[in-house]
Amino acid sequence: MILIYILLVLLIFLILSDLFIKYSPKSKLNLVPINYKIKKKDSLIELIIDLKITNKSKTKETMVSNINFELDFFKSKGNEYCKNFNYREDIYIYENNKIKNLYNYWPTTIIKSNSELFVRIIYKFSNYNFRKKLKYLWLKVFWENYGHFGISNNKDCLLINLDRQKQRPREVFEIPINNKYKAFAIKTDLLGCFDNPVNTVIEYCKGIVEKNDILTIGESPLAIMQNRYISPQNSEYSLFSKALCYFFHPTSSLATACGMQLLINKIGITRITFALFVGFLFKLVGIKGMFYRLTGSESSLIDDISGTVTPYDKCIVMGPLNADLFCKEISNYLNIDVAVVDVNDLGGVKVLASSNKKVNKILKRNLISNPAGNGDEKTPIVLIREKK
């Protein structure tokens, strides 16, 4: 009887903790990338980046008390590392349908409930050769939210591909799988949140796909294009996340407080604790993986820092949204079957969504060797083709 009371008290405590986390005041501002373009003007090269800040709160207005932008010229293959470029930064906001130059001083700006603020940053480069030396820029946005929740410091990172507007030859690598199927890995640029997922995949695959091909894309590249990644600094982890992460293998993405906090925010402490307890009981009888079955795809699709390619190795990548719809749109355009997959070098293959469930078994058999690779190959799109 005493044990029942203890369990009941524990259950009530967990439920109250979930309610506190869910309903405690927090900022509902989001930084949303819109587009960027590059052009020449007055003997300078201009990089124009458009963003917006949205307030999803239905009742509360929130202030952006400060915002700073920083360009990182990170090093990657084929790039010369350049640190001291001469450039000028100008920040603009749109007020009453008019653009206003802030002259690099951000005034405390109120964003009303259910509204948005448009922001434009213009970088002017005087060095004509920087396009030849650099292919990617990493824009870091440091901004403060101030309101009924207190103050929160946020960091967002956006990839800028300086060659996005160029037509480049596509690279395709044929990879033998078995006697019946072969794979074609399609090399892409580094993908980012400015890349429309559907349009990007179609553009890379047009003229390459053949009838009866099965197109697959990794879940992490799709999530990145959907802006489904965050900096750990934005995760306000709790004592619960610090405690619960100890129950996982050190290499798991749930073995850190920030990774665990994302799962807590998604499904709650009560469900996680219950799944851990049930998972432990099943392990005693030799059945593994029950925790992930009970917590759903959210728990297995979180990739902690270091789990993805540079520069996203500094971010936590979550699972993609609306994967079924994505598959259907690509399938309708290219007239082939499409799937979103999660594959690793250990032989694990998960089909998260597909336009035709009949291909799932084919993919699970033929993706075991992970033809897309698990490093920095930049081949997130793989075609599975039956040998003629």
XYZ file of C-alpha atoms in Angstrom:
388
model
C 0.000 0.000 0.000
C 2.834 2.387 0.860
C 4.443 1.656 -2.513
C 1.193 2.553 -4.287
C 1.048 5.882 -2.422
C 4.656 6.625 -3.344
C 3.989 5.867 -7.015
C 0.830 7.982 -6.944
C 2.697 10.940 -5.414
C 5.456 10.523 -7.992
C 2.924 10.453 -10.835
C 1.223 13.626 -9.556
C 4.620 15.311 -9.220
C 5.584 14.420 -12.798
C 2.261 15.605 -14.207
C 2.521 18.918 -12.321
C 6.090 19.326 -13.608
C 4.879 18.796 -17.178
C 2.131 21.366 -16.694
C 4.641 23.846 -15.284
C 7.011 23.407 -18.246
C 4.175 23.602 -20.766
C 2.418 26.663 -19.344
C 5.317 28.632 -17.835
C 5.762 32.015 -19.560
C 8.118 31.917 -22.522
C 8.907 33.946 -25.612
C 6.964 33.035 -28.755
C 9.171 34.995 -31.130
C 10.706 33.126 -34.066
C 13.371 34.216 -36.528
C 12.347 33.104 -40.023
C 14.681 33.218 -43.088
C 13.055 34.542 -46.259
C 15.653 34.937 -49.014
C 18.999 36.390 -50.003
C 20.559 37.644 -53.214
C 23.883 38.958 -54.478
C 24.354 41.868 -56.841
C 26.903 44.455 -57.934
C 26.294 48.104 -57.118
C 28.564 51.146 -57.267
C 31.788 49.120 -57.619
C 30.776 46.983 -54.602
C 29.320 43.527 -54.227
C 26.171 43.493 -52.117
C 24.775 40.558 -50.181
C 21.132 41.287 -49.298
C 19.509 39.029 -46.675
C 15.813 39.228 -45.795
C 14.459 37.818 -42.538
C 11.364 38.245 -40.434
C 10.616 37.954 -36.731
C 7.171 36.550 -35.970
C 5.225 36.699 -32.704
C 2.982 33.644 -32.438
C 1.444 34.718 -29.133
C -2.274 35.463 -29.362
C -2.276 37.935 -26.473
C 1.244 39.019 -25.481
C 3.457 41.556 -27.181
C 7.202 40.983 -26.926
C 10.181 43.263 -27.389
C 13.400 42.642 -29.256
C 15.696 44.670 -27.050
C 18.848 44.032 -29.057
C 20.061 42.153 -32.111
C 23.525 41.668 -33.590
C 24.676 39.939 -36.757
C 28.036 38.278 -37.287
C 29.484 36.756 -40.451
C 31.624 33.675 -39.984
C 33.959 32.752 -42.841
C 34.264 29.101 -41.867
C 36.666 26.720 -43.492
C 35.556 23.796 -45.643
C 36.955 21.771 -48.526
C 37.688 23.889 -51.565
C 37.514 27.163 -49.615
C 40.376 29.402 -48.695
C 39.984 30.526 -45.109
C 39.612 34.309 -45.156
C 39.324 36.224 -41.926
C 39.904 39.882 -42.661
C 37.509 40.836 -45.413
C 36.597 44.487 -45.675
C 32.843 44.859 -45.615
C 30.149 47.153 -44.337
C 26.938 46.110 -42.609
C 23.633 48.005 -42.830
C 20.473 46.938 -40.985
C 16.971 47.936 -42.081
C 13.463 47.263 -40.790
C 10.118 47.749 -42.495
C 7.703 50.113 -40.741
C 4.379 51.176 -42.237
C 5.406 49.667 -45.588
C 8.542 51.801 -45.616
C 12.123 50.629 -45.209
C 14.082 52.326 -42.433
C 17.863 52.359 -42.059
C 18.830 51.753 -38.415
C 22.418 52.903 -38.960
C 23.659 49.862 -37.043
C 21.843 50.760 -33.821
C 18.961 48.482 -32.959
C 16.274 50.366 -31.008
C 14.121 48.330 -28.620
C 11.350 47.183 -30.933
C 7.895 45.973 -29.889
C 6.360 43.125 -31.873
C 2.652 42.901 -31.149
C 0.758 39.623 -30.783
C 0.071 37.773 -34.045
C 2.298 40.130 -35.998
C 5.708 40.163 -37.649
C 8.659 42.430 -38.282
C 10.651 42.339 -41.513
C 14.411 42.836 -41.287
C 16.948 43.343 -44.061
C 20.731 43.145 -43.679
C 22.953 44.402 -46.495
C 26.639 43.529 -46.570
C 28.805 45.530 -48.950
C 32.132 43.949 -49.907
C 34.924 45.969 -51.472
C 37.071 42.909 -52.162
C 36.205 41.665 -55.653
C 37.995 38.366 -55.166
C 36.072 37.169 -52.132
C 33.615 35.211 -54.332
C 36.555 33.231 -55.719
C 37.919 32.496 -52.259
C 34.719 31.702 -50.403
C 31.662 29.650 -51.262
C 29.724 29.718 -47.992
C 29.067 32.220 -45.236
C 27.619 31.360 -41.824
C 25.419 34.189 -40.551
C 25.091 34.222 -36.757
C 22.202 36.163 -35.248
C 22.400 37.053 -31.547
C 19.160 38.564 -30.291
C 17.372 39.332 -27.026
C 13.683 38.719 -26.314
C 12.140 40.769 -23.508
C 8.641 40.433 -22.102
C 6.353 38.788 -19.537
C 8.720 35.784 -19.365
C 11.726 37.942 -18.442
C 14.619 38.158 -20.876
C 16.075 35.414 -23.069
C 19.225 35.427 -25.170
C 18.937 33.556 -28.452
C 21.303 32.514 -31.189
C 20.303 31.533 -34.721
C 22.632 30.475 -37.534
C 21.881 30.646 -41.264
C 23.911 29.252 -44.158
C 24.557 31.540 -47.133
C 25.645 29.785 -50.344
C 27.321 32.422 -52.487
C 27.158 30.161 -55.554
C 23.463 29.314 -55.257
C 22.555 31.349 -58.345
C 25.203 29.651 -60.509
C 24.508 26.710 -62.806
C 26.915 23.941 -61.840
C 27.477 20.477 -63.323
C 25.840 17.801 -61.177
C 27.928 14.964 -59.813
C 26.442 11.471 -59.617
C 28.257 8.466 -58.140
C 27.180 4.934 -59.038
C 27.360 2.552 -56.089
C 26.826 -1.211 -56.549
C 24.522 -2.748 -53.926
C 23.788 -6.333 -54.962
C 22.971 -8.418 -58.006
C 19.531 -6.865 -58.413
C 19.883 -3.169 -57.446
C 22.369 -0.340 -57.702
C 22.422 3.119 -56.158
C 23.217 6.570 -57.508
C 24.353 9.122 -54.923
C 23.710 12.712 -56.041
C 26.162 15.296 -54.741
C 24.701 18.623 -53.595
C 25.960 21.869 -52.168
C 25.693 22.360 -48.438
C 21.968 22.764 -47.919
C 20.374 25.350 -45.650
C 17.138 26.916 -44.500
C 17.055 29.267 -47.506
C 16.700 26.223 -49.799
C 13.119 25.221 -50.553
C 13.057 21.439 -49.899
C 10.777 20.459 -52.792
C 12.295 22.778 -55.393
C 15.848 21.904 -54.354
C 15.411 18.135 -54.660
C 13.602 18.471 -57.997
C 16.337 20.714 -59.371
C 19.086 18.232 -58.455
C 17.204 15.213 -59.802
C 15.745 16.513 -63.072
C 17.268 14.690 -66.013
C 18.854 12.054 -63.771
C 15.903 10.008 -62.545
C 14.505 7.186 -64.645
C 11.203 5.365 -64.600
C 10.820 2.994 -61.613
C 13.632 4.686 -59.646
C 13.135 5.151 -55.912
C 14.381 8.523 -54.674
C 15.509 8.763 -51.056
C 16.674 11.720 -49.000
C 18.098 11.708 -45.492
C 15.914 13.018 -42.678
C 18.593 15.417 -41.362
C 19.176 17.320 -44.661
C 15.400 17.667 -45.067
C 15.043 18.929 -41.485
C 17.852 21.442 -42.021
C 16.136 22.860 -45.126
C 12.984 23.178 -42.988
C 14.969 25.209 -40.420
C 14.521 22.413 -37.881
C 17.798 22.961 -36.031
C 18.660 25.057 -32.996
C 21.737 26.227 -31.150
C 22.176 24.597 -27.716
C 22.300 28.106 -26.224
C 18.568 28.420 -26.969
C 17.704 25.363 -24.873
C 16.717 26.274 -21.312
C 17.411 22.860 -19.843
C 16.061 21.837 -16.423
C 17.039 19.574 -13.540
C 14.831 16.901 -15.098
C 16.796 16.881 -18.364
C 20.081 16.704 -16.428
C 18.814 13.709 -14.463
C 17.061 11.777 -17.232
C 19.952 12.020 -19.704
C 22.051 9.796 -17.391
C 19.919 6.782 -18.326
C 21.206 6.748 -21.927
C 24.357 5.507 -23.591
C 27.007 8.271 -23.829
C 26.828 8.250 -27.636
C 23.046 8.797 -27.671
C 21.647 12.203 -28.631
C 19.526 11.966 -25.469
C 22.593 11.616 -23.232
C 22.978 15.406 -22.911
C 20.799 17.858 -21.039
C 20.047 19.916 -24.163
C 19.104 16.930 -26.293
C 16.898 15.534 -23.524
C 15.257 18.926 -22.952
C 14.089 19.003 -26.575
C 12.350 15.675 -26.047
C 10.849 16.873 -22.755
C 9.467 19.955 -24.497
C 7.927 17.712 -27.150
C 6.373 14.814 -25.216
C 6.759 15.634 -21.513
C 8.564 14.246 -18.459
C 5.767 11.833 -17.499
C 5.824 9.948 -20.802
C 9.643 9.796 -20.841
C 9.790 8.457 -17.264
C 7.094 5.869 -17.998
C 8.911 4.763 -21.172
C 12.201 4.442 -19.279
C 10.573 2.300 -16.609
C 8.803 0.034 -19.100
C 11.919 -0.132 -21.260
C 13.955 -1.264 -18.249
C 11.467 -4.057 -17.474
C 11.553 -5.297 -21.073
C 15.357 -5.242 -21.091
C 15.297 -7.650 -18.169
C 13.643 -10.219 -20.438
C 15.926 -9.454 -23.384
C 13.693 -7.096 -25.389
C 15.415 -3.840 -26.392
C 14.166 -0.620 -27.986
C 10.892 -0.381 -26.065
C 11.687 3.166 -24.905
C 11.834 4.434 -28.506
C 8.633 2.599 -29.406
C 6.785 4.266 -26.535
C 8.193 7.755 -27.126
C 7.701 7.724 -30.903
C 9.841 9.088 -33.711
C 10.596 12.325 -31.810
C 13.092 10.528 -29.568
C 15.036 8.749 -32.325
C 15.224 11.681 -34.762
C 17.055 14.138 -32.519
C 20.670 14.560 -33.665
C 22.785 16.238 -31.004
C 25.775 18.447 -31.829
C 28.518 16.673 -33.794
C 25.835 14.460 -35.347
C 25.701 16.259 -38.707
C 27.975 17.888 -41.274
C 29.848 21.147 -40.772
C 28.671 23.762 -39.826
C 25.549 22.092 -38.409
C 27.761 20.062 -36.074
C 27.329 22.977 -33.644
C 23.520 22.617 -33.697
C 20.903 20.127 -32.536
C 18.905 18.888 -35.531
C 15.333 17.696 -34.992
C 13.195 15.475 -37.186
C 11.548 16.859 -40.349
C 7.930 18.005 -40.525
C 5.278 16.912 -43.042
C 7.545 14.247 -44.547
C 4.574 12.445 -46.145
C 3.484 15.600 -47.971
C 7.061 16.239 -49.102
C 7.246 12.724 -50.610
C 3.936 13.116 -52.419
C 4.889 16.477 -53.973
C 8.233 15.203 -55.271
C 6.624 11.970 -56.483
C 3.908 13.804 -58.399
C 6.461 16.000 -60.159
C 9.125 13.391 -61.007
C 6.662 10.502 -61.411
C 8.712 8.117 -59.258
C 8.474 6.796 -55.700
C 10.043 8.967 -53.001
C 11.008 8.270 -49.395
C 12.543 10.069 -46.400
C 14.950 7.762 -44.608
C 17.162 7.597 -41.541
C 20.192 5.408 -42.281
C 23.426 4.880 -40.363
C 26.693 3.004 -40.867
C 25.651 0.299 -38.408
C 23.061 -1.120 -40.796
C 20.086 0.686 -39.291
C 17.448 1.716 -41.850
C 14.216 3.535 -40.989
C 11.740 4.720 -43.584
C 10.081 7.760 -42.020
C 7.719 8.472 -44.910
C 7.174 7.335 -48.473
C 4.874 8.048 -51.383
C 4.289 4.313 -51.808
C 4.473 1.950 -48.827
C 5.293 -0.949 -51.174
C 8.858 0.342 -51.618
C 9.646 0.351 -47.879
C 10.814 -3.277 -47.846
C 12.979 -2.698 -50.917
C 14.640 0.276 -49.238
C 15.249 -1.533 -45.946
C 17.069 -4.297 -47.831
C 19.087 -2.059 -50.148
C 20.097 0.836 -47.899
C 21.862 -1.284 -45.272
C 25.256 -0.334 -46.747
C 24.317 3.381 -46.417
C 25.245 4.525 -49.964
C 24.698 8.177 -48.949
C 27.580 7.945 -46.455
C 27.688 9.115 -42.863
C 30.342 11.814 -43.152
C 30.764 14.973 -45.215
C 30.130 13.343 -48.606
C 27.306 15.844 -49.302
C 25.268 13.150 -51.065
C 21.935 13.346 -49.191
C 19.919 12.213 -52.241
C 20.212 8.581 -53.335
C 18.404 6.858 -56.196
C 17.762 3.126 -55.914
C 17.525 1.585 -59.379
C 16.824 -1.988 -60.414
C 19.453 -3.431 -62.740
C 18.238 -4.157 -66.231
